[in-house]
Amino acid sequence: DVQLVESGGGAVQVGKSLRLSCAASGFSIDDGAIGWFRQAPGKEREFVGAISGTNGNTYYTYSVKGGFSISRDNRVNTLYLQMDSLKPEDTGHYFCAATRVVVRQLAHQENYLYWGEGPQVPESS
């Protein structure tokens, strides 16, 4: 029974920080890859970043480099997305996604079999 349970969503405040968590169960996150996608209103879902389960290498889309950081805690089978220096365009629905097989293109959403529900990160009022 594979599950990805996301938590930590909240209101975006420009220049501030948020952290999202993705707790995986039913499989180990140290195989394949696990990462984050997001979808803003009216926009296509896009790749944010991912970490390789086999070697620990991280990959990010250009727009979040320097502000977002992906990490994992294998002891509790959990993935994290630390979002610093938030911008209005960082609002949207964030999805945790995972694959248990090695893939060459981690940014392609079709390569991910398991998906979380996508917590919303709204802009602050």
XYZ file of N, CA, C and O in Angstrom:
500
model
N 0.847 -1.184 0.000
C 0.000 0.000 0.000
C 0.886 1.239 0.000
O 1.205 1.804 1.049
N 1.272 1.701 -1.170
C 2.158 2.850 -1.306
C 1.378 4.137 -1.084
O 0.303 4.340 -1.670
N 1.919 5.010 -0.245
C 1.310 6.304 0.014
C 2.370 7.390 0.105
O 3.484 7.144 0.583
N 2.009 8.588 -0.342
C 2.802 9.788 -0.159
C 1.911 10.812 0.528
O 0.921 11.256 -0.053
N 2.255 11.170 1.755
C 1.448 12.082 2.553
C 2.198 13.390 2.722
O 3.252 13.430 3.356
N 1.645 14.460 2.161
C 2.273 15.770 2.180
C 1.749 16.599 3.341
O 0.591 16.488 3.736
N 2.601 17.456 3.872
C 2.211 18.366 4.932
C 3.101 19.595 4.878
O 4.140 19.603 4.221
N 2.687 20.646 5.584
C 3.499 21.841 5.718
C 3.102 23.011 4.847
O 3.769 24.038 4.865
N 2.036 22.879 4.075
C 1.591 23.978 3.256
C 1.108 25.147 4.092
O 0.693 24.993 5.237
N 1.166 26.335 3.521
C 0.731 27.530 4.213
C 0.731 28.716 3.286
O 0.958 28.599 2.087
N 0.472 29.879 3.859
C 0.414 31.105 3.079
C 1.809 31.571 2.699
O 2.734 31.534 3.518
N 1.945 31.994 1.470
C 3.206 32.545 0.994
C 3.340 33.990 1.446
O 2.446 34.807 1.220
N 4.448 34.287 2.092
C 4.832 35.658 2.393
C 6.125 35.943 1.639
O 7.104 35.216 1.778
N 6.098 36.984 0.851
C 7.232 37.295 -0.013
C 8.493 37.474 0.822
O 8.514 38.219 1.800
N 9.532 36.750 0.419
C 10.813 36.822 1.098
C 10.952 35.908 2.295
O 12.050 35.791 2.846
N 9.865 35.246 2.697
C 9.901 34.365 3.855
C 10.099 32.918 3.415
O 10.416 32.645 2.267
N 9.896 31.992 4.358
C 10.188 30.590 4.104
C 9.027 29.691 4.489
O 8.224 30.017 5.364
N 8.958 28.563 3.820
C 8.058 27.477 4.158
C 8.800 26.172 3.934
O 9.744 26.118 3.139
N 8.354 25.133 4.621
C 8.896 23.810 4.389
C 7.769 22.814 4.206
O 6.857 22.738 5.024
N 7.849 22.056 3.131
C 6.915 20.980 2.871
C 7.570 19.649 3.186
O 8.770 19.473 2.997
N 6.753 18.711 3.652
C 7.220 17.364 3.929
C 6.405 16.367 3.131
O 5.229 16.586 2.846
N 7.035 15.273 2.785
C 6.375 14.180 2.088
C 6.804 12.889 2.757
O 7.950 12.449 2.597
N 5.900 12.306 3.510
C 6.176 11.060 4.209
C 5.733 9.892 3.346
O 4.553 9.777 2.999
N 6.676 9.044 3.001
C 6.399 7.910 2.138
C 6.214 6.649 2.964
O 6.882 6.444 3.982
N 5.320 5.805 2.515
C 5.120 4.509 3.138
C 4.853 3.475 2.056
O 4.391 3.803 0.963
N 5.157 2.242 2.365
C 4.954 1.161 1.418
C 6.132 0.909 0.497
O 6.119 -0.057 -0.269
N 7.130 1.773 0.543
C 8.346 1.610 -0.239
C 9.431 2.476 0.381
O 9.149 3.327 1.221
N 10.660 2.278 -0.042
C 11.787 3.060 0.451
C 12.139 4.147 -0.548
O 12.167 3.910 -1.757
N 12.439 5.353 -0.040
C 12.751 6.468 -0.923
C 14.196 6.459 -1.398
O 14.585 7.354 -2.153
N 14.976 5.486 -0.985
C 16.370 5.433 -1.420
C 16.563 4.626 -2.701
O 17.698 4.280 -3.048
N 15.494 4.345 -3.398
C 15.553 3.759 -4.733
C 14.806 4.664 -5.704
O 13.883 5.378 -5.320
N 15.204 4.619 -6.948
C 14.548 5.424 -7.959
C 14.777 6.906 -7.737
O 15.913 7.373 -7.657
N 13.685 7.655 -7.617
C 13.767 9.086 -7.392
C 12.493 9.561 -6.723
O 11.429 8.944 -6.845
N 12.594 10.695 -6.025
C 11.434 11.312 -5.398
C 11.626 12.816 -5.454
O 12.742 13.317 -5.270
N 10.541 13.547 -5.718
C 10.685 14.980 -5.853
C 9.358 15.706 -5.800
O 8.353 15.178 -5.313
N 9.390 16.946 -6.308
C 8.248 17.847 -6.206
C 7.899 18.452 -7.543
O 8.780 18.836 -8.322
N 6.598 18.556 -7.784
C 6.042 19.313 -8.887
C 5.084 20.359 -8.317
O 4.643 20.247 -7.180
N 4.755 21.366 -9.114
C 3.781 22.348 -8.668
C 2.939 22.811 -9.848
O 3.347 22.720 -11.000
N 1.758 23.332 -9.513
C 0.844 23.818 -10.531
C 0.165 25.081 -10.031
O -0.570 25.052 -9.041
N 0.411 26.177 -10.699
C -0.242 27.441 -10.394
C -1.584 27.501 -11.112
O -1.790 26.822 -12.122
N -2.517 28.320 -10.612
C -3.814 28.434 -11.277
C -3.670 28.830 -12.741
O -2.969 29.788 -13.073
N -4.325 28.076 -13.609
C -4.277 28.358 -15.027
C -3.005 27.959 -15.728
O -2.854 28.233 -16.922
N -2.096 27.318 -15.021
C -0.817 26.928 -15.589
C -0.673 25.410 -15.620
O -1.368 24.686 -14.906
N 0.247 24.951 -16.444
C 0.558 23.534 -16.485
C 1.397 23.140 -15.269
O 2.138 23.956 -14.718
N 1.267 21.895 -14.872
C 2.092 21.390 -13.797
C 3.550 21.361 -14.242
O 3.859 20.950 -15.366
N 4.442 21.808 -13.364
C 5.839 21.909 -13.716
C 6.723 21.242 -12.679
O 6.378 21.141 -11.500
N 7.870 20.832 -13.135
C 8.868 20.234 -12.276
C 9.496 21.288 -11.370
O 9.812 22.391 -11.809
N 9.678 20.952 -10.096
C 10.358 21.825 -9.147
C 11.764 21.306 -8.861
O 12.760 22.003 -9.067
N 11.843 20.086 -8.388
C 13.130 19.483 -8.087
C 12.948 18.055 -7.641
O 11.846 17.616 -7.318
N 14.041 17.326 -7.612
C 13.988 15.925 -7.221
C 15.345 15.494 -6.693
O 16.365 16.161 -6.906
N 15.338 14.366 -6.017
C 16.560 13.769 -5.513
C 16.604 12.324 -5.958
O 15.599 11.608 -5.901
N 17.765 11.907 -6.420
C 17.942 10.527 -6.818
C 18.032 9.645 -5.587
O 18.796 9.922 -4.658
N 17.239 8.576 -5.578
C 17.279 7.663 -4.452
C 18.564 6.872 -4.371
O 18.991 6.485 -3.278
N 19.203 6.648 -5.489
C 20.376 5.789 -5.535
C 21.664 6.505 -5.150
O 22.505 5.930 -4.452
N 21.846 7.747 -5.587
C 23.093 8.446 -5.310
C 22.934 9.747 -4.526
O 23.932 10.370 -4.167
N 21.698 10.193 -4.273
C 21.460 11.389 -3.493
C 21.635 12.697 -4.232
O 21.532 13.762 -3.616
N 21.904 12.662 -5.531
C 22.046 13.891 -6.296
C 20.716 14.612 -6.401
O 19.669 13.986 -6.571
N 20.759 15.943 -6.329
C 19.562 16.760 -6.439
C 19.538 17.506 -7.756
O 20.581 17.849 -8.325
N 18.326 17.784 -8.230
C 18.105 18.474 -9.491
C 16.983 19.472 -9.286
O 15.997 19.177 -8.610
N 17.118 20.668 -9.874
C 16.144 21.729 -9.696
C 15.854 22.407 -11.017
O 16.730 22.512 -11.885
N 14.626 22.887 -11.141
C 14.333 23.764 -12.250
C 15.013 25.105 -12.001
O 15.243 25.506 -10.854
N 15.360 25.801 -13.076
C 16.162 27.011 -12.952
C 15.517 28.058 -12.054
O 16.201 28.737 -11.285
N 14.202 28.217 -12.123
C 13.519 29.300 -11.433
C 13.581 29.195 -9.907
O 13.357 30.194 -9.220
N 13.876 28.029 -9.363
C 13.912 27.864 -7.910
C 15.330 27.678 -7.370
O 15.508 27.586 -6.156
N 16.308 27.646 -8.229
C 17.685 27.458 -7.780
C 18.116 28.608 -6.872
O 17.884 29.773 -7.170
N 18.731 28.249 -5.762
C 19.170 29.239 -4.791
C 18.141 29.543 -3.725
O 18.489 30.030 -2.644
N 16.868 29.268 -3.998
C 15.815 29.530 -3.037
C 15.221 28.273 -2.433
O 14.896 28.241 -1.247
N 15.078 27.237 -3.242
C 14.498 25.979 -2.792
C 15.597 24.945 -2.595
O 16.598 24.941 -3.321
N 15.381 24.054 -1.638
C 16.329 22.987 -1.364
C 15.588 21.714 -1.018
O 14.695 21.720 -0.167
N 15.961 20.633 -1.676
C 15.363 19.331 -1.423
C 16.316 18.494 -0.585
O 17.520 18.460 -0.847
N 15.771 17.824 0.405
C 16.551 16.924 1.228
C 15.691 15.732 1.610
O 14.471 15.729 1.387
N 16.321 14.730 2.188
C 15.592 13.546 2.606
C 16.140 13.039 3.925
O 17.291 13.283 4.280
N 15.298 12.333 4.638
C 15.691 11.646 5.856
C 15.293 10.192 5.677
O 14.126 9.830 5.837
N 16.258 9.369 5.319
C 15.968 7.971 5.051
C 15.514 7.214 6.292
O 14.837 6.185 6.175
N 15.889 7.705 7.467
C 15.496 7.038 8.706
C 13.988 7.028 8.888
O 13.444 6.076 9.458
N 13.333 8.085 8.425
C 11.883 8.171 8.554
C 11.197 8.193 7.195
O 10.007 8.480 7.096
N 11.966 7.888 6.133
C 11.416 7.737 4.796
C 10.639 8.978 4.362
O 9.532 8.890 3.823
N 11.251 10.150 4.576
C 10.567 11.410 4.351
C 11.402 12.344 3.483
O 12.614 12.463 3.665
N 10.727 13.008 2.569
C 11.318 14.012 1.691
C 10.891 15.398 2.150
O 9.756 15.585 2.599
N 11.783 16.377 2.003
C 11.496 17.745 2.402
C 11.756 18.703 1.254
O 12.649 18.493 0.435
N 10.972 19.767 1.220
C 11.207 20.876 0.318
C 11.274 22.146 1.147
O 10.254 22.612 1.661
N 12.469 22.692 1.300
C 12.670 23.951 1.999
C 12.568 25.076 0.983
O 13.348 25.128 0.030
N 11.609 25.967 1.178
C 11.355 27.056 0.251
C 11.711 28.369 0.928
O 10.994 28.839 1.808
N 12.820 28.948 0.525
C 13.285 30.227 1.051
C 13.111 31.309 -0.006
O 12.976 31.027 -1.193
N 13.137 32.547 0.445
C 13.014 33.699 -0.450
C 11.798 33.572 -1.358
O 11.884 33.725 -2.582
N 10.661 33.314 -0.759
C 9.445 33.056 -1.519
C 9.023 34.256 -2.354
O 9.179 35.412 -1.932
N 8.491 33.961 -3.516
C 7.995 34.952 -4.446
C 6.530 34.678 -4.738
O 6.050 33.560 -4.536
N 5.795 35.678 -5.222
C 4.377 35.440 -5.531
C 4.169 34.288 -6.498
O 3.179 33.558 -6.382
N 5.066 34.097 -7.437
C 4.921 33.028 -8.407
C 5.167 31.641 -7.836
O 5.000 30.644 -8.546
N 5.546 31.558 -6.564
C 5.718 30.268 -5.904
C 4.412 29.712 -5.370
O 4.387 28.597 -4.843
N 3.321 30.456 -5.484
C 2.035 29.958 -5.039
C 1.542 28.866 -5.977
O 1.918 28.798 -7.150
N 0.676 27.999 -5.446
C 0.104 26.940 -6.247
C -0.015 25.653 -5.462
O 0.202 25.616 -4.252
N -0.348 24.606 -6.174
C -0.457 23.283 -5.589
C 0.851 22.537 -5.791
O 1.326 22.406 -6.918
N 1.400 22.042 -4.716
C 2.644 21.295 -4.752
C 2.353 19.808 -4.584
O 1.585 19.406 -3.719
N 2.994 19.005 -5.411
C 2.791 17.573 -5.428
C 4.106 16.860 -5.165
O 5.117 17.147 -5.809
N 4.067 15.938 -4.238
C 5.169 15.013 -4.054
C 4.971 13.837 -5.001
O 3.854 13.333 -5.158
N 6.033 13.401 -5.648
C 5.952 12.304 -6.601
C 7.186 11.428 -6.484
O 8.278 11.905 -6.162
N 6.997 10.144 -6.762
C 8.098 9.200 -6.610
C 8.041 8.126 -7.679
O 6.974 7.797 -8.215
N 9.196 7.595 -7.978
C 9.319 6.420 -8.826
C 10.300 5.469 -8.176
O 11.263 5.905 -7.540
N 10.074 4.192 -8.337
C 10.930 3.188 -7.726
C 11.948 2.625 -8.700
O 12.735 1.748 -8.335
N 11.955 3.128 -9.913
C 12.913 2.676 -10.911
C 13.805 3.835 -11.330
O 13.431 5.001 -11.229
N 14.993 3.518 -11.797
C 15.930 4.528 -12.267
C 15.453 5.067 -13.607
O 15.156 4.301 -14.526
N 15.350 6.389 -13.703
C 14.976 7.048 -14.942
C 16.037 8.061 -15.313
O 16.747 8.588 -14.454
N 16.132 8.367 -16.604
C 17.148 9.297 -17.075
C 16.694 10.744 -16.979
O 17.526 11.635 -16.811
N 15.394 10.986 -17.098
C 14.871 12.343 -17.074
C 13.931 12.504 -15.882
O 12.761 12.136 -15.949
N 14.447 13.061 -14.792
C 13.673 13.196 -13.573
C 12.637 14.310 -13.653
O 11.718 14.343 -12.834
N 12.762 15.212 -14.607
C 11.837 16.330 -14.724
C 10.543 15.965 -15.452
O 9.618 16.772 -15.489
N 10.458 14.779 -16.003
C 9.282 14.366 -16.757
C 8.287 13.678 -15.833
O 8.555 12.601 -15.308
N 7.133 14.289 -15.668
C 6.166 13.793 -14.709
C 5.639 12.413 -15.054
O 5.223 11.671 -14.162
N 5.670 12.054 -16.333
C 5.172 10.742 -16.727
C 6.047 9.608 -16.211
O 5.633 8.447 -16.242
N 7.239 9.925 -15.721
C 8.129 8.917 -15.175
C 7.833 8.579 -13.721
O 8.466 7.679 -13.170
N 6.902 9.290 -13.107
C 6.584 9.088 -11.694
C 5.292 8.314 -11.545
O 4.245 8.708 -12.074
N 5.357 7.232 -10.804
C 4.201 6.367 -10.617
C 3.353 6.772 -9.417
O 2.121 6.692 -9.473
N 3.995 7.205 -8.351
C 3.297 7.517 -7.109
C 3.208 9.019 -6.898
O 4.190 9.739 -7.091
N 2.027 9.485 -6.471
C 1.761 10.908 -6.314
C 1.044 11.196 -5.011
O 0.165 10.442 -4.606
N 1.423 12.303 -4.371
C 0.681 12.802 -3.239
C -0.519 13.605 -3.702
O -0.780 13.750 -4.906
N -1.257 14.164 -2.744
C -2.514 14.839 -3.050
C -2.337 16.290 -3.471
O -3.245 16.868 -4.061
N -1.198 16.902 -3.171
C -0.926 18.254 -3.615
C -1.445 19.336 -2.690
O -2.500 19.926 -2.968
N -0.731 19.633 -1.591
C -1.173 20.718 -0.717
C -1.053 22.069 -1.410
O -0.114 22.305 -2.186
N -1.979 22.959 -1.103
C -1.970 24.278 -1.701
C -1.112 25.224 -0.872
O -1.140 25.179 0.359
N -0.345 26.056 -1.544
C 0.458 27.084 -0.896
C -0.042 28.426 -1.407
O 0.461 28.941 -2.413
N -1.031 29.020 -0.746
C -1.615 30.266 -1.244
C -0.754 31.481 -0.918
O 0.024 31.473 0.038
N -0.925 32.519 -1.694
C -0.266 33.773 -1.413
C -0.942 34.444 -0.225
O -2.152 34.342 -0.043
N -0.173 35.130 0.596
C -0.723 35.814 1.747
C -1.548 37.016 1.304
O -1.285 37.639 0.269
N -2.548 37.341 2.094
C -3.421 38.463 1.779
C -2.921 39.748 2.398
O -2.042 39.744 3.266
